[in-house]
């Protein structure tokens, strides 16, 4: 009576379903679909490394090839999470080393990665291809050297008898002759005699042993050829610039290298140049600040196929020969679409990139301290620009020029050149953002630091750009009102959430009352992430958000007068979210305990550097609170300033 | 279960309508500090102010937060000084708050390394500008950019050419016929002519305090 496809057919169908959400849905249809799906899922995303344990992931998904993990909460970027809080990747690597020998990709964000973890990665995964460490810390260039050195032919010997163990064999010598691989192996036989074998083969192809021992077949595959190493914005302990030299001379498979976060004073340029020169598939290269301008031309000429390039320090004495060499090198890169770096950029050398500007879709000038006139000249050469990151030096005039030149703009980020200055450092106001919202019909994503704003401007922006999906506004001085009317900016942000129906991410700033949260709760139905600082009047604000925002996944709050009531009244909501962060608010220790006791599937972490919370009255607000849903239960790697509110403890206290 | 009365500045007209949902929730346990006499650890002040514990903290208050003990001072009315002061002007004392503005430490570090800001004033110009000395590798650029910065105030034309080594440039105001000479104040307080000390000297950037075209 039951009609069912063979498993292989279903598996084939499932292979077309790529997103996690859809995969999760598929797995819930019925038990057999769950079983089939879990065996063929290859990619895992864990948004909070403490929400689930490595063992649980491995148990359910035995054949994973790619994993992405996130550790610390977002506010760790701004030093709000004390050092040592957690987010260690080693337990994951250790578990996966045994369970996923064929793991190909590891992507980590805000995690603590030690050299030991990197060495373990280099040793454990035979087919490893991609390592992305985004805003991670805890490792040094020694760990990177281990990763680079791991890119050798890890050989793997077995026989059809299975009696040959890796420990009894070894690689004596390996050599590339054109594209052929010549290797010499040794083996200790049962009589304790050392035998040697010489083999010749092609990269990536399994080949068979020589005639020496016909009972035994040696199968050899070439593995461990890293494609991507991306260290975006990680903090690396720079012990030596020579880790780049650890990539073997025979290693040619690099596709993407991002070392822009490295400070290293000495990067081995010759090793870098040789590496770039021998990797024909290299499409992304982001250099670090230490690479001087006059080295760029050499590197570019060796990699004219580059699609994404990040310069080092873009400053030097103006010399016509250096300039023309550089301009020529850029012109030879016909595929270049994205540029970044430009530390301390000097205006005189900017025209060197004009030859590639017409094709550019992404430009990151957020470290370039050049002024508005030069920026205007530059962006007017880039009609196809989709993404621009820039400092407030661009000023309103520059943004107006941007609005008229770059009609395809999708994302704009304007950073403050002097974030701690009391006065504005450049003539950048709300007008610039209004201009861009008017002139760029495809604008979806905004991050904007400025000193002043008005409700009128926000309303205009909202009406111009209902297609906004990410809107992050940071008015630098907290609680700044509309500078024309002196009113709160509630109505302005209200317009944003009302008009931008697909808004997924929102960051608030300026003077805000509970009213803005009422708007958010009413209109922001697709909002997934909300960041709040120095806003609101009472618990009502928090209540509006928790009860109204149906799609909310991440909520982070600092310095707001939100306390126990809204939190306790909306406890169930917290299980539908990934996490909630509250610091310098008014949530009491007692409420935290209550929450921990009542909600076993939530981990309620009290982070307080003043000492144990029960040394203070229960009504005393905690410094920081981090609540996240978890099926793994409480974690055991907490530092002394983190207390987990769990059932047992609370029960004892309340009696 | 009533919400604490907000400070005088908060609009409370429609609070009561939404308060009903609070009563409907599952968690109806008493909140800490609310009429609980059994707890031995609460001080009298805490009991009294239990309902007010979640008062908003002013900006200044946040900065000066005394974290040594949980002081249960009545904060029911919040810190109105922030809202009412000077018709909405931001607080004058801008002490640094942790993690604000939300700029990543990698960016802060990068900017600090490249941040050698110097105020530049030109006699007769209505405002100061700031320039980042690290962005320049020699005087010619600095002067050129200064020209650009101040060109909106009045026309400044470059007078004479820059010699390779000497790098003395004099700027001239076409309209008034006045010559502008860039000078700066070094660490010792002496006024020096731009160009006296070679640019490539790393110490130079540290000495630059104030550059005046007069």
PDB file of N, CA, C and O in Angstrom, chain A residues 78-80 420 476 478 534 558-559 584, chain B residues 58-64 93-102 108:
ATOM      1  N   UNK A  78      32.788  44.755  20.412  1.00  0.00           N
ATOM      2  CA  UNK A  78      32.960  46.074  21.002  1.00  0.00           C
ATOM      3  C   UNK A  78      33.425  45.962  22.445  1.00  0.00           C
ATOM      4  O   UNK A  78      33.134  46.804  23.283  1.00  0.00           O
ATOM      5  N   UNK A  79      34.133  44.887  22.738  1.00  0.00           N
ATOM      6  CA  UNK A  79      34.746  44.698  24.055  1.00  0.00           C
ATOM      7  C   UNK A  79      33.748  44.614  25.199  1.00  0.00           C
ATOM      8  O   UNK A  79      34.101  44.916  26.338  1.00  0.00           O
ATOM      9  N   UNK A  80      32.518  44.206  24.918  1.00  0.00           N
ATOM     10  CA  UNK A  80      31.556  44.093  26.006  1.00  0.00           C
ATOM     11  C   UNK A  80      31.567  42.699  26.644  1.00  0.00           C
ATOM     12  O   UNK A  80      30.998  42.491  27.708  1.00  0.00           O
ATOM     13  N   UNK A 420      35.958  59.049  18.675  1.00  0.00           N
ATOM     14  CA  UNK A 420      35.893  59.551  20.044  1.00  0.00           C
ATOM     15  C   UNK A 420      36.023  61.059  20.137  1.00  0.00           C
ATOM     16  O   UNK A 420      36.076  61.605  21.222  1.00  0.00           O
ATOM     17  N   UNK A 476      26.651  59.196  16.962  1.00  0.00           N
ATOM     18  CA  UNK A 476      27.792  58.918  17.831  1.00  0.00           C
ATOM     19  C   UNK A 476      27.576  59.267  19.296  1.00  0.00           C
ATOM     20  O   UNK A 476      27.966  58.491  20.164  1.00  0.00           O
ATOM     21  N   UNK A 478      25.380  59.264  22.456  1.00  0.00           N
ATOM     22  CA  UNK A 478      24.143  58.595  22.872  1.00  0.00           C
ATOM     23  C   UNK A 478      23.044  59.589  23.225  1.00  0.00           C
ATOM     24  O   UNK A 478      23.313  60.682  23.714  1.00  0.00           O
ATOM     25  N   UNK A 534      21.230  52.633  24.874  1.00  0.00           N
ATOM     26  CA  UNK A 534      20.853  53.924  25.477  1.00  0.00           C
ATOM     27  C   UNK A 534      19.465  54.371  25.001  1.00  0.00           C
ATOM     28  O   UNK A 534      19.274  55.511  24.559  1.00  0.00           O
ATOM     29  N   UNK A 558      22.069  47.236  25.366  1.00  0.00           N
ATOM     30  CA  UNK A 558      22.997  47.739  26.370  1.00  0.00           C
ATOM     31  C   UNK A 558      22.509  49.069  26.892  1.00  0.00           C
ATOM     32  O   UNK A 558      21.949  49.874  26.139  1.00  0.00           O
ATOM     33  N   UNK A 559      22.714  49.270  28.172  1.00  0.00           N
ATOM     34  CA  UNK A 559      22.413  50.567  28.793  1.00  0.00           C
ATOM     35  C   UNK A 559      20.991  51.030  28.523  1.00  0.00           C
ATOM     36  O   UNK A 559      20.757  52.164  28.072  1.00  0.00           O
ATOM     37  N   UNK A 584      24.362  46.274  31.300  1.00  0.00           N
ATOM     38  CA  UNK A 584      24.080  47.575  31.933  1.00  0.00           C
ATOM     39  C   UNK A 584      22.603  47.922  31.855  1.00  0.00           C
ATOM     40  O   UNK A 584      22.233  49.070  31.593  1.00  0.00           O
TER      41      UNK A 584
ATOM     42  N   UNK B  58      20.993  57.346  33.486  1.00  0.00           N
ATOM     43  CA  UNK B  58      21.454  58.396  32.585  1.00  0.00           C
ATOM     44  C   UNK B  58      22.793  58.014  31.986  1.00  0.00           C
ATOM     45  O   UNK B  58      23.493  57.140  32.461  1.00  0.00           O
ATOM     46  N   UNK B  59      23.137  58.675  30.969  1.00  0.00           N
ATOM     47  CA  UNK B  59      24.397  58.419  30.269  1.00  0.00           C
ATOM     48  C   UNK B  59      25.585  58.654  31.185  1.00  0.00           C
ATOM     49  O   UNK B  59      26.484  57.850  31.307  1.00  0.00           O
ATOM     50  N   UNK B  60      25.544  59.813  31.857  1.00  0.00           N
ATOM     51  CA  UNK B  60      26.643  60.145  32.757  1.00  0.00           C
ATOM     52  C   UNK B  60      26.725  59.108  33.857  1.00  0.00           C
ATOM     53  O   UNK B  60      27.786  58.674  34.261  1.00  0.00           O
ATOM     54  N   UNK B  61      25.547  58.695  34.316  1.00  0.00           N
ATOM     55  CA  UNK B  61      25.484  57.732  35.411  1.00  0.00           C
ATOM     56  C   UNK B  61      26.112  56.409  35.015  1.00  0.00           C
ATOM     57  O   UNK B  61      26.774  55.765  35.782  1.00  0.00           O
ATOM     58  N   UNK B  62      25.860  56.035  33.781  1.00  0.00           N
ATOM     59  CA  UNK B  62      26.433  54.783  33.308  1.00  0.00           C
ATOM     60  C   UNK B  62      27.942  54.831  33.387  1.00  0.00           C
ATOM     61  O   UNK B  62      28.603  53.903  33.786  1.00  0.00           O
ATOM     62  N   UNK B  63      28.471  55.961  32.970  1.00  0.00           N
ATOM     63  CA  UNK B  63      29.916  56.094  32.937  1.00  0.00           C
ATOM     64  C   UNK B  63      30.499  56.034  34.327  1.00  0.00           C
ATOM     65  O   UNK B  63      31.523  55.426  34.574  1.00  0.00           O
ATOM     66  N   UNK B  64      29.798  56.694  35.285  1.00  0.00           N
ATOM     67  CA  UNK B  64      30.334  56.774  36.634  1.00  0.00           C
ATOM     68  C   UNK B  64      29.814  55.676  37.528  1.00  0.00           C
ATOM     69  O   UNK B  64      29.850  55.796  38.741  1.00  0.00           O
ATOM     70  N   UNK B  93      30.548  66.655  28.983  1.00  0.00           N
ATOM     71  CA  UNK B  93      31.644  65.785  29.383  1.00  0.00           C
ATOM     72  C   UNK B  93      31.519  64.471  28.640  1.00  0.00           C
ATOM     73  O   UNK B  93      30.663  63.659  28.930  1.00  0.00           O
ATOM     74  N   UNK B  94      32.386  64.254  27.671  1.00  0.00           N
ATOM     75  CA  UNK B  94      32.236  63.033  26.902  1.00  0.00           C
ATOM     76  C   UNK B  94      33.304  62.027  27.307  1.00  0.00           C
ATOM     77  O   UNK B  94      34.311  61.861  26.636  1.00  0.00           O
ATOM     78  N   UNK B  95      33.084  61.441  28.470  1.00  0.00           N
ATOM     79  CA  UNK B  95      34.016  60.399  28.878  1.00  0.00           C
ATOM     80  C   UNK B  95      33.722  59.154  28.057  1.00  0.00           C
ATOM     81  O   UNK B  95      32.613  58.945  27.617  1.00  0.00           O
ATOM     82  N   UNK B  96      34.727  58.337  27.870  1.00  0.00           N
ATOM     83  CA  UNK B  96      34.571  57.196  26.988  1.00  0.00           C
ATOM     84  C   UNK B  96      33.798  56.082  27.659  1.00  0.00           C
ATOM     85  O   UNK B  96      34.152  55.617  28.731  1.00  0.00           O
ATOM     86  N   UNK B  97      32.782  55.654  26.996  1.00  0.00           N
ATOM     87  CA  UNK B  97      31.995  54.523  27.466  1.00  0.00           C
ATOM     88  C   UNK B  97      32.543  53.283  26.784  1.00  0.00           C
ATOM     89  O   UNK B  97      32.897  53.327  25.616  1.00  0.00           O
ATOM     90  N   UNK B  98      32.600  52.168  27.523  1.00  0.00           N
ATOM     91  CA  UNK B  98      33.120  50.947  26.930  1.00  0.00           C
ATOM     92  C   UNK B  98      32.269  50.543  25.734  1.00  0.00           C
ATOM     93  O   UNK B  98      31.045  50.501  25.816  1.00  0.00           O
ATOM     94  N   UNK B  99      32.931  50.241  24.646  1.00  0.00           N
ATOM     95  CA  UNK B  99      32.227  49.703  23.504  1.00  0.00           C
ATOM     96  C   UNK B  99      31.335  50.683  22.782  1.00  0.00           C
ATOM     97  O   UNK B  99      30.466  50.287  22.006  1.00  0.00           O
ATOM     98  N   UNK B 100      31.531  51.963  23.002  1.00  0.00           N
ATOM     99  CA  UNK B 100      30.714  52.933  22.281  1.00  0.00           C
ATOM    100  C   UNK B 100      31.592  54.078  21.773  1.00  0.00           C
ATOM    101  O   UNK B 100      32.414  54.563  22.514  1.00  0.00           O
ATOM    102  N   UNK B 101      31.422  54.552  20.553  1.00  0.00           N
ATOM    103  CA  UNK B 101      30.538  53.988  19.535  1.00  0.00           C
ATOM    104  C   UNK B 101      30.993  52.593  19.102  1.00  0.00           C
ATOM    105  O   UNK B 101      32.151  52.242  19.287  1.00  0.00           O
ATOM    106  N   UNK B 102      30.098  51.831  18.541  1.00  0.00           N
ATOM    107  CA  UNK B 102      30.399  50.430  18.217  1.00  0.00           C
ATOM    108  C   UNK B 102      31.336  50.294  17.025  1.00  0.00           C
ATOM    109  O   UNK B 102      30.932  50.012  15.908  1.00  0.00           O
ATOM    110  N   UNK B 108      39.711  50.305  15.309  1.00  0.00           N
ATOM    111  CA  UNK B 108      40.251  51.328  16.207  1.00  0.00           C
ATOM    112  C   UNK B 108      41.771  51.293  16.183  1.00  0.00           C
ATOM    113  O   UNK B 108      42.435  52.307  16.114  1.00  0.00           O
TER     114      UNK B 108
END
